[in-house]
Coordinates of C-alpha atoms in Angstrom, one line a residue:
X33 CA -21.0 18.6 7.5
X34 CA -19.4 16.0 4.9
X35 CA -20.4 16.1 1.9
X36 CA -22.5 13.1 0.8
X37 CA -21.4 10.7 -2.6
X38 CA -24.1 10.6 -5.4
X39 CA -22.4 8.7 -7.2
X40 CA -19.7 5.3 -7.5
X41 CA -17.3 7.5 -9.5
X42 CA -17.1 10.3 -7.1
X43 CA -15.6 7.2 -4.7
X44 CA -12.5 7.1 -6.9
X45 CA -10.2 9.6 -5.2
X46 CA -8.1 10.5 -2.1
X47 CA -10.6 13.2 -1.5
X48 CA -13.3 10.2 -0.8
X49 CA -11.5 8.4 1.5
X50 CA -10.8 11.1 3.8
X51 CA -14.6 12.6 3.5
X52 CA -16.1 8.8 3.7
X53 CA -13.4 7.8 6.4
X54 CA -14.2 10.8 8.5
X55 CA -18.0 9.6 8.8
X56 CA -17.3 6.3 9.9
X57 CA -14.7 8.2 12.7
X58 CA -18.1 10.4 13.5
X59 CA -20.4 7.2 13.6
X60 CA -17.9 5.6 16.3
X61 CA -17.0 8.7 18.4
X62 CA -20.7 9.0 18.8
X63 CA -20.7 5.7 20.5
X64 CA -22.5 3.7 17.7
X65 CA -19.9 1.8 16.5
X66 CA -17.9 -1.3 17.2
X67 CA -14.5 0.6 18.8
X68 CA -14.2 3.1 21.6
X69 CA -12.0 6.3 20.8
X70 CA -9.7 7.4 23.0
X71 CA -8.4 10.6 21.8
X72 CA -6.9 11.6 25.0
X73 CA -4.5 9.2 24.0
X74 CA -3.5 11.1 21.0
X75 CA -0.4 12.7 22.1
X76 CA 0.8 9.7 23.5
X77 CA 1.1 8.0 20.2
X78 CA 2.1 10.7 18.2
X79 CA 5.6 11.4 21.0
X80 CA 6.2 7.3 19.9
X81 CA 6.0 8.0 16.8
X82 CA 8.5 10.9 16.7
X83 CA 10.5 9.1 18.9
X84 CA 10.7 6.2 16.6
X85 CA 10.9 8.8 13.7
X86 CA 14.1 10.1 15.4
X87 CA 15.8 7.0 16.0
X88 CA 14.9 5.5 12.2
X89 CA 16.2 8.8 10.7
X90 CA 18.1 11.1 13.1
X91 CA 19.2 14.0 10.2
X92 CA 14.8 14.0 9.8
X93 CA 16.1 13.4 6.0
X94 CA 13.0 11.5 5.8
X95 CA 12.1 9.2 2.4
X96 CA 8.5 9.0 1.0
X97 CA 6.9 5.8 2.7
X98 CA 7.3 3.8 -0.5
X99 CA 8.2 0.7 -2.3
X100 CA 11.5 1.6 -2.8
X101 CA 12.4 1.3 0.9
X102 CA 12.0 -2.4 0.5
X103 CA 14.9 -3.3 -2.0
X104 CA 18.2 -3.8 0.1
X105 CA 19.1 -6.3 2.7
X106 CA 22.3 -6.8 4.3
X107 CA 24.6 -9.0 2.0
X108 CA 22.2 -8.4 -0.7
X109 CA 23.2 -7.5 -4.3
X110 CA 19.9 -7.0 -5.8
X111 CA 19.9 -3.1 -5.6
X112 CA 22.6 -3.2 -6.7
X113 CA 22.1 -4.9 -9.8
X114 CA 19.4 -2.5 -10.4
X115 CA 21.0 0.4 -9.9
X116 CA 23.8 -1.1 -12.3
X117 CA 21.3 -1.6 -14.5
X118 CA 20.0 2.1 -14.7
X119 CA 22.9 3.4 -15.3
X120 CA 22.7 2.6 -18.5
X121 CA 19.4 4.3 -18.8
X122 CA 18.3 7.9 -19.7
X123 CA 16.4 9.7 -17.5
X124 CA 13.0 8.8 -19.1
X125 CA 13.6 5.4 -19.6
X126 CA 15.2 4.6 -16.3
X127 CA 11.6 6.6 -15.1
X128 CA 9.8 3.4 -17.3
X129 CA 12.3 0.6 -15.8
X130 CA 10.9 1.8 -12.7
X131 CA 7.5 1.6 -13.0
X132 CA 7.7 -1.4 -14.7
X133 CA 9.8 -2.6 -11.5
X134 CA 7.1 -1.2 -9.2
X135 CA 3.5 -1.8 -10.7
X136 CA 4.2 -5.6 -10.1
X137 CA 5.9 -5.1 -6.8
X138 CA 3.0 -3.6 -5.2
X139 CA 0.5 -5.1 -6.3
X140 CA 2.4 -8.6 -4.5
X141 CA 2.7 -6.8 -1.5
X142 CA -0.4 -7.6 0.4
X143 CA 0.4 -9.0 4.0
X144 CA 2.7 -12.2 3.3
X145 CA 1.4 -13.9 7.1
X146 CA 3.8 -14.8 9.9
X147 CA 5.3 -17.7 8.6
X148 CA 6.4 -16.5 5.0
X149 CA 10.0 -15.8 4.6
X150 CA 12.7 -14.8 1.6
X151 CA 16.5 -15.5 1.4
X152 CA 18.5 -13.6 -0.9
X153 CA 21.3 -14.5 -3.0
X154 CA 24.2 -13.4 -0.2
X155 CA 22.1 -13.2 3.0
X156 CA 22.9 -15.1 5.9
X157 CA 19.1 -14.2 6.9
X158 CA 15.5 -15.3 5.2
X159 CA 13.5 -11.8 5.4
X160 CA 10.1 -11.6 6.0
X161 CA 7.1 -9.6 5.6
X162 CA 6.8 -6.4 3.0
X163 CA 10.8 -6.1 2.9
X164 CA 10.7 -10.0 2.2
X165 CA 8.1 -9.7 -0.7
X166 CA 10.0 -6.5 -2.2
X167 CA 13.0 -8.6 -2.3
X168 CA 12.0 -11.4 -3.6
X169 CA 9.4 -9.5 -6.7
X170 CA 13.1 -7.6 -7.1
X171 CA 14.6 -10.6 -7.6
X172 CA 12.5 -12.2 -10.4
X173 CA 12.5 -8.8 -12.2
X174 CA 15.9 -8.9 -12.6
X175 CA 15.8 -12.5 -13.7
X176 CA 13.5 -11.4 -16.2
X177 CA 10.4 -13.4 -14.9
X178 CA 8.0 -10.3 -15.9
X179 CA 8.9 -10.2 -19.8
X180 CA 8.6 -12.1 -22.5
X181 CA 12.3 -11.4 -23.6
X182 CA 14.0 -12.5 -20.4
X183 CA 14.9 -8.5 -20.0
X184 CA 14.6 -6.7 -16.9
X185 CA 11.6 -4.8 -17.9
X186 CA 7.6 -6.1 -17.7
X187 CA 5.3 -6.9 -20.4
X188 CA 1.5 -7.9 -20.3
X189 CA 2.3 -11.2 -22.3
X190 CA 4.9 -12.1 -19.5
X191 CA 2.3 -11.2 -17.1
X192 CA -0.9 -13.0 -18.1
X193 CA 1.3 -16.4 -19.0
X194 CA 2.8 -16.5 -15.5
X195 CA 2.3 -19.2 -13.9
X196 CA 1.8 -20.2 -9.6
X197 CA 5.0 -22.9 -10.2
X198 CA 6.9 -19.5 -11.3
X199 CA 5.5 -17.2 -8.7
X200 CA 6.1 -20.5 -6.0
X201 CA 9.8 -20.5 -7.4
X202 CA 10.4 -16.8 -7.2
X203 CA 8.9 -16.9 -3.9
X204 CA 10.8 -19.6 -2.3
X205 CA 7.4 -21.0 -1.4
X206 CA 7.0 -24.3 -0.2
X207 CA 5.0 -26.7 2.4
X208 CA 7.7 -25.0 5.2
X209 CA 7.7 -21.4 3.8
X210 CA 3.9 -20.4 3.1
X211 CA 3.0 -17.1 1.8
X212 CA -1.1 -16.4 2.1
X213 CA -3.0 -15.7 -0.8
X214 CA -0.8 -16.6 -3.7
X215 CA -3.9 -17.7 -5.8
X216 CA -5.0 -14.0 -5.5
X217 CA -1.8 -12.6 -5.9
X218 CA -1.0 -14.6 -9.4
X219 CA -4.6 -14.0 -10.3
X220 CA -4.0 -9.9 -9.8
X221 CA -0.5 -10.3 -12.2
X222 CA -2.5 -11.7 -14.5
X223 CA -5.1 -9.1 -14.5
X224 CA -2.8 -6.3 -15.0
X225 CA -1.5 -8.1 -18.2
X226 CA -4.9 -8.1 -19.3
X227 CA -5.7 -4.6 -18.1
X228 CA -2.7 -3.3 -20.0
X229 CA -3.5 -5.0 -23.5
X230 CA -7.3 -3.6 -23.0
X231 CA -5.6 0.4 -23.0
X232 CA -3.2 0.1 -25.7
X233 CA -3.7 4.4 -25.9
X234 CA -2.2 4.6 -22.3
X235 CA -0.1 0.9 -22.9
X236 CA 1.2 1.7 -26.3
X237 CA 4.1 -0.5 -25.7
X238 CA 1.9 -2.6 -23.6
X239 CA 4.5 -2.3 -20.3
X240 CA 4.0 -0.6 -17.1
X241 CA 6.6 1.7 -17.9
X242 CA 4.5 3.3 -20.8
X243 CA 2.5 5.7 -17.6
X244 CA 5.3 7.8 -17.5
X245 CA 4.6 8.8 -20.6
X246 CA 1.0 9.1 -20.7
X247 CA 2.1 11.1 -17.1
X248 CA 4.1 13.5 -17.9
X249 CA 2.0 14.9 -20.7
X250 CA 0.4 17.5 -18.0
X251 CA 3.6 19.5 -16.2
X252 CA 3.7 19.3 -13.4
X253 CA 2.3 16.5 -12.6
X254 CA -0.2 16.0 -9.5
X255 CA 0.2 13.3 -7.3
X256 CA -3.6 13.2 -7.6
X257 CA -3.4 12.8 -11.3
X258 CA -1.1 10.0 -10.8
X259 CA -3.5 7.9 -8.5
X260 CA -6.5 8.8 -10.9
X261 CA -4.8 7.0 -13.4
X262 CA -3.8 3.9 -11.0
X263 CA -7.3 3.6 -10.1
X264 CA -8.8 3.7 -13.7
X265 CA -6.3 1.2 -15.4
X266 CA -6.3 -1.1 -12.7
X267 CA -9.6 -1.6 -11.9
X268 CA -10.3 -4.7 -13.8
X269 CA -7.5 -6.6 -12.0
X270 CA -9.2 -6.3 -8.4
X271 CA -11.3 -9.3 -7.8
X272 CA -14.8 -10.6 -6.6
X273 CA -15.3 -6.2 -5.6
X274 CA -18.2 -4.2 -5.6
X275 CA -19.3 -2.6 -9.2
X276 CA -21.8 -0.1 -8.9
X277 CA -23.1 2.2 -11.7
X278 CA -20.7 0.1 -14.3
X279 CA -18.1 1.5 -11.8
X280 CA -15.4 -1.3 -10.9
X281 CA -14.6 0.4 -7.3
X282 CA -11.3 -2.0 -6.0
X283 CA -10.7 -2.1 -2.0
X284 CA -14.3 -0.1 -1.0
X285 CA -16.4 -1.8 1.3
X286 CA -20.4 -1.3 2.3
X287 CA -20.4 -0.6 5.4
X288 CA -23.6 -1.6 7.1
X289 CA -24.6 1.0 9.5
X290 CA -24.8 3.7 7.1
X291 CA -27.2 1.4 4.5
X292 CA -27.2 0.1 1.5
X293 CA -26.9 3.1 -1.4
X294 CA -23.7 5.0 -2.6
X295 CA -23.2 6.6 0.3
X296 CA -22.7 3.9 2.2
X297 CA -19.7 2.6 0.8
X298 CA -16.4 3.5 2.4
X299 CA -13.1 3.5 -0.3
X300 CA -9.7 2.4 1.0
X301 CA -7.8 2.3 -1.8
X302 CA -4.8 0.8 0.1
X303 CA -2.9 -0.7 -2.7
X304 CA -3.4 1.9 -5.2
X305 CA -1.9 4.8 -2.9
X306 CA 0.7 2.8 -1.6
X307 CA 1.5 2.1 -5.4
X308 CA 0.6 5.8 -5.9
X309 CA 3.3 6.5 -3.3
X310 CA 6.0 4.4 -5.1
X311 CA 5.3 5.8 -8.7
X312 CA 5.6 9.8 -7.1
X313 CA 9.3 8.7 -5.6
X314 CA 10.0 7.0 -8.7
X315 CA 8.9 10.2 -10.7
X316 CA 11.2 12.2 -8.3
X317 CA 14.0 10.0 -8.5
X318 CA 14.8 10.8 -12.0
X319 CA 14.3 14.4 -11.7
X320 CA 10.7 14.5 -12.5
X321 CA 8.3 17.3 -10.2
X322 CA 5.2 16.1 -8.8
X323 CA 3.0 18.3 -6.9
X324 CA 0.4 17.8 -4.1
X325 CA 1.4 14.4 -2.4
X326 CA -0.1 16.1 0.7
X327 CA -3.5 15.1 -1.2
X328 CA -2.9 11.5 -0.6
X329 CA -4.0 9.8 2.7
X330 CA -2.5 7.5 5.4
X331 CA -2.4 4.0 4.5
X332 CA -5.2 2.0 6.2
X333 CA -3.2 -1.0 6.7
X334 CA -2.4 -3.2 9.6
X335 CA 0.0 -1.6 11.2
X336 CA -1.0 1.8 11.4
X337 CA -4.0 0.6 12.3
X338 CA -2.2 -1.7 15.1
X339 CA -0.2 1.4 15.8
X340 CA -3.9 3.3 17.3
X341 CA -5.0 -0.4 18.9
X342 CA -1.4 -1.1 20.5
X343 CA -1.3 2.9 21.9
X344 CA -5.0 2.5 23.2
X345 CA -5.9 5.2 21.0
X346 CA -9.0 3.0 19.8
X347 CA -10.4 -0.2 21.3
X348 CA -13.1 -2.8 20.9
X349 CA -16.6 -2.8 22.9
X350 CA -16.2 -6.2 23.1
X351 CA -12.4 -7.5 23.1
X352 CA -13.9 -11.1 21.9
X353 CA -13.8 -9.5 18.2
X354 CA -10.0 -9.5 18.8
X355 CA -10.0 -13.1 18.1
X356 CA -12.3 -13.7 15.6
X357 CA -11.5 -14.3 11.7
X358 CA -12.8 -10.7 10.0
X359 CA -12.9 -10.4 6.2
X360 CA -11.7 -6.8 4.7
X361 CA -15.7 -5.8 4.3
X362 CA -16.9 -6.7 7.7
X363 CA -18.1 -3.8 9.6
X364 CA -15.2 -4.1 12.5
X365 CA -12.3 -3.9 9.8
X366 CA -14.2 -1.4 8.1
X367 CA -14.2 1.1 11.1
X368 CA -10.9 0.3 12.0
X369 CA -9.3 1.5 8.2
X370 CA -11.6 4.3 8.6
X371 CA -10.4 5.1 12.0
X372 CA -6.8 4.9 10.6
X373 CA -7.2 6.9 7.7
X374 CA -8.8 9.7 10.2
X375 CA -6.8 9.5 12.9
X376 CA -3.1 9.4 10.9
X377 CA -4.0 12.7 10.1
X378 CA -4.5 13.9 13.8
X379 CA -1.3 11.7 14.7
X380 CA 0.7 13.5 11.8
X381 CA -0.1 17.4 12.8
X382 CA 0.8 16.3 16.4
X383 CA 4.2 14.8 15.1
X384 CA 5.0 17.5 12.9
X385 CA 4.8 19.7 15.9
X386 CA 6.9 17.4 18.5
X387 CA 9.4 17.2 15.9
X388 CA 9.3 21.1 14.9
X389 CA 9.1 20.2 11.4
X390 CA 5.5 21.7 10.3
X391 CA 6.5 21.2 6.1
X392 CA 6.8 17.5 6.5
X393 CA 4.7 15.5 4.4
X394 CA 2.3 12.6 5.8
X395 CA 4.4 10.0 3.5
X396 CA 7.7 11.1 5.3
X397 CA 5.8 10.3 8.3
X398 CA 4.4 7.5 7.3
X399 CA 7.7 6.5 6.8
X400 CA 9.3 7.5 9.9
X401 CA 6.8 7.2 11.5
X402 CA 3.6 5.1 12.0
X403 CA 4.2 2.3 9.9
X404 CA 7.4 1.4 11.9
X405 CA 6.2 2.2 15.5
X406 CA 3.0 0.1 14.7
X407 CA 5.6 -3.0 13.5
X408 CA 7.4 -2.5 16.6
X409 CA 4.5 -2.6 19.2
X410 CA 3.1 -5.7 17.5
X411 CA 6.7 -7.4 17.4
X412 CA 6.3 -6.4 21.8
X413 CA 3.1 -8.4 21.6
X414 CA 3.8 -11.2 19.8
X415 CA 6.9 -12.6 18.8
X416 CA 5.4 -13.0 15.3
X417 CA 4.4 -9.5 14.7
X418 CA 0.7 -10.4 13.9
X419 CA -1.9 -7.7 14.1
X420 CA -3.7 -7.1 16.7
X421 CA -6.9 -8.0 14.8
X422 CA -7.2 -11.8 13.3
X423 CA -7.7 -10.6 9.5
X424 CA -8.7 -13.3 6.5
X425 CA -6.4 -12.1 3.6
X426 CA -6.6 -13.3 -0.2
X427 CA -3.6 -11.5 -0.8
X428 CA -5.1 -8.3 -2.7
X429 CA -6.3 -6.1 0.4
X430 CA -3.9 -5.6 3.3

């Protein structure tokens, strides 16, 4: 039997969404929930996903599921200019240009909506969705739009003085090219400048880049370690969450059937692991070991959660939900990350097997993987790719 919370803080870990994830699964696959599981249906999704795996990356040379992924588009120069850029760099500092590239990066990453689109310097095509928003925060890093000396590095002051006409610029938004939530998403830039001058021990430098650092202290580092300290230095930035016990606990949600105290509350974490994710590669990248990545979970996003709705893995009781406007803490989404955090673990021991590769990771299948087979099934159903679910976003969650 799982293990019940006792208190907010034990919510602030990998370990807690799995445990608090897998009772939600046990509430629904009991029949008291909101979706039906279908776990006959199991090995059906997890053959599409290797398939798709195999196509994406035929050598199974398989990246981390990261930010990184995000940074190059056909005609494009903006890697390029980066990579340019740190070669210049020693090894620890091109390991703080990273993060100071990254932290930002993520955090605009949430879902940008169907309409949204990005057109690099030297495309012939605008780019949408997460590669679109990974472009375009590239782009005003290099232009130096995250510090306060025009450099291609990121400070708080340049962070809590940006403005919406800047992020609108950077963004190529407009009345034609909407992107959702950019009040939350300037609102969350803003909050890590503040969160960065409130820890000048960890921020001595007061830039991103100054984790690495306060990381590498402990050798090897834990991939664990690395999301403890993404969840305690960004806490302040989430907004409008739940704080319990003096505990600022970011994307966790009550979630109604299982009451009102500690234990009720399910933690997601989306953002920070996905961020996690990014920081581990970007650790890596530079020659720096990190240890147990395999402690991290799937992302509980929309489209590896499309991914089990598309395969008929899970489905709704009543399909009418389908087309109702859900905010991140109603009880239908809830399930539904909970279901994906659960059941990308079940998906990812059956793809490890199709592909007879038992050592890979859940972020090289994540990459290969789920995230792309669920972007594919919703591009079949819709020529805009929308989830399956109608989702309210501010621009901090999915």
């Amino acid at each position: 039997m799982t293990a019940l919370p006792h208190s907010a803080a034990e919510l602030l870990s990998a370990a807690a969404v799995r445990s608090q994830s897998a009772r939600v699964t046990d509430h629904v696959r009991a029949g008291r929930g909101h979706f039906e599981l279908h776990e006959d249906k199991l090995d059906v999704c997890a053959e599409f996903v290797a398939s798709t795996t195999r196509a994406r990356y035929p050598d199974l040379d398989i990246p981390y599921h990261s930010r990184w992924r995000h940074f190059s588009a056909p005609g494009s120069t903006l890697q390029a200019t980066y990579e340019h850029h740190e070669e210049a760099l020693d090894e620890r500092e091109r390991a703080r240009a990273g993060f100071d590239l990254i932290v930002p990066s993520v955090l605009l990453d949430a879902g940008a909506g169907a309409v949204w689109s990005y057109l690099p310097d030297g495309c012939d095509e605008r780019i949408g969705r997460s590669e679109g928003l990974g472009l375009a925060s590239l782009g005003m890093f290099l232009a130096g739009q995250f510090s306060s000396s025009d450099s291609m590095t990121t400070d708080a002051s340049a962070l809590t003085s940006l403005t919406e006409e800047q992020l609108n610029a950077g963004f190529q938004i407009s009345d034609a090219n909407p992107l959702l939530g950019v009040g939350g998403r300037l609102a969350m830039m803003q909050g890590l400048g503040r969160a960065i001058l409130e820890r000048p021990e960890v921020f001595p430098h007061q830039r991103p880049g100054d984790l690495v650092d306060h990381l590498v202290r402990d050798s090897p580092v834990r991939a664990t370690a690395v999301l403890d300290v993404v969840l305690d230095v960004l806490a302040p930035i989430w907004p409008d969450r739940l704080e319990v016990e003096g505990v600022r606990l970011g994307d966790s949600w009550f979630y109604e059937p299982f009451g009102t105290g500690v234990d009720a509350i399910i933690p997601f974490h989306k953002l920070s692991q996905w961020l996690t994710y990014s920081l581990v590669e970007t650790l890596e990248r530079v020659g720096i070991d990190v240890d147990g990545v395999e402690s991290l979970t799937g992302l509980p996003e929309y489209r590896n959660g499309g991914l089990l709705y598309e395969t008929g893995v899970i489905g709704l009781r009543d399909p009418s939900l389908a087309v109702v406007a859900h905010q991140p803490g109603s009880p239908v989404i809830v399930e539904w990350r909970a279901l994906t955090i659960t059941l990308l673990d079940e998906i990812a021991g059956r793809v490890k097997t199709v592909l007879g590769r038992p050592e890979m990771l859940l972020a090289e299948i994540l990459e290969g993987g789920t995230w792309a087979a669920g972007r594919a099934l919703a591009y079949e159903r819709d020529p805009l790719g929308t989830p399956p679910l109608t989702l309210e976003s501010d621009g901090t969650v999915f």
